[in-house]
Phi, psi and omega in degrees: 000133180264097187278358172298334186287343185278348190292310175308307177297331176290316172307311188295314186285337169289316180291313179293329184286317178294326177299306178296328177290335171292325177291317184297312179307309183304318184291315175303311181300318177291321189288325177290325176294329181275004182057046185230042183290352178285345174271009188292332182292330171301319174302315182283337181281320176306315177300309188299314185283321179300315183294317186299311186299316182298313182300319180286341173289318182290330176288327185291312179301320185292315186297308178311302189298321177293320187295308177298325174295332187271339185306316181223090180305324183302323184267016179301320181293347173259323179299310181309289177306333175284327172295319180302310188300313182303301179305321182287334171290320174296319180295317182287327178292304183302314180292317177305312178297322180294322176301310185276307180293310175305324177294328174285328187283345185305329187284346178236023180301304183308311177300325176286330170284332174294320175293331171297314184291321184298316184295323182292318186285345171288334180260083197301318190285339178239023182306313183296314174301324178303304182296317176309311189293317185295305182295321188291320186290318180300317180281321178294330174301310173294315185292330180292320180293327173299314181303317179294323177293320183296314185294333181290342185243019195311328184290346170291357179080214181278336183310311176307322180298317187292330177291326172298316178297316182301315181299327181294314183296321174292321181298320182291327175297316175289329164308309182297314184300323181288306193249001174248322182252358175073022180286136178276127177226140181277081183295333171299305180307316189296319181285335180292314180299306176297334174296313179294313171310309180305309179309312183288331177290320180290320175306310184290332171302321184298314175308300187294327181301311178298324176299319174304314181289332174297317184290315175303310175307300188307312179293330179284318176292334179275356185289325187203160175291340179289328183254004183290348180277351175299332179273089174294354177218115185206120181270100187283355180249014178228147180293328179254107181217168172244168179258312185238358186253017167084181176298152180295135176267325175211160172223101176251040181290331181283328184264323181219078184287139190288341180267003181231144173302131015261357179305329182277339171287317182295323182291319179292331189266308196237022174069018184301133175235148181280333170245098189253133181251162185315306184295318179304312191291319184288318171310312187299299178310315183295316180298308184299319190283329184266294181300314179282334177289323174297324181287320181287332165295323176299317180295317178288341181269347175288142177286133176296128175222160176300140182261349184265120193235108164282163181300142167082003181264166185293329175301004175296340182294338179261010191306321181258008180286000000 
């Protein structure tokens, strides 16, 4: 069993889970301050339903993938990598947006949550449902991004899902440490480190996505003479070639094979490929310069605040910075 495939989903779920845990902790602290702790069960219900719905979305995606592959079995070798590529593009878009936009929104997260809780409490008859909806949306948003990432790697089986479960468990533990036991954790530093890891993971996903599209086009092109022209780049005299990715940039199969440690770990986490092609290399560099650059710019533009936050104190407003 290749447990290294669980690492990317663990990192993503851990970061997303801690973000959701902060929202949950802030809501619980605000309810306690407003002497409305009777609404706490609505918070826990929102967490539970959000996790269940995220899992169901994952099952739905897997069912769609299997159904589409079964419709026309002779094209399974085309459909599977194509769907992986499509889900990967969605995951790249969602995770990149979360990295940049949510980092900028971190400074006003507590104010936004506090405003939503205040609005819910004003409506006494539906206060519980308002709190439930707030928590459900927060958990489901983070869960959906993780589900997309797992769906993009569905051929790797159950192991990525185990990584997601472990990430949720550790995120929940961090939430308990912060808001129940009052343990000081440098959350700002935590999100910075997780953000850098996530930039590299998503950059690796860009490389893997292009590999999936290349595989899909190559398999389709080989299915008949009428479609073989789809491979606009093809080295006919080499065993290792690409269909649409251009010439090979490196071949490190003898030095650092991707199926052996540490190559297998680098492949799972950062999309390392022993055979890297020109289009993949360019896309990787462009992603790091654009999305990575925007992310680091959003970090430097954030006002420096303390990152050590015990539960229930005012510095919770800087929890995500």
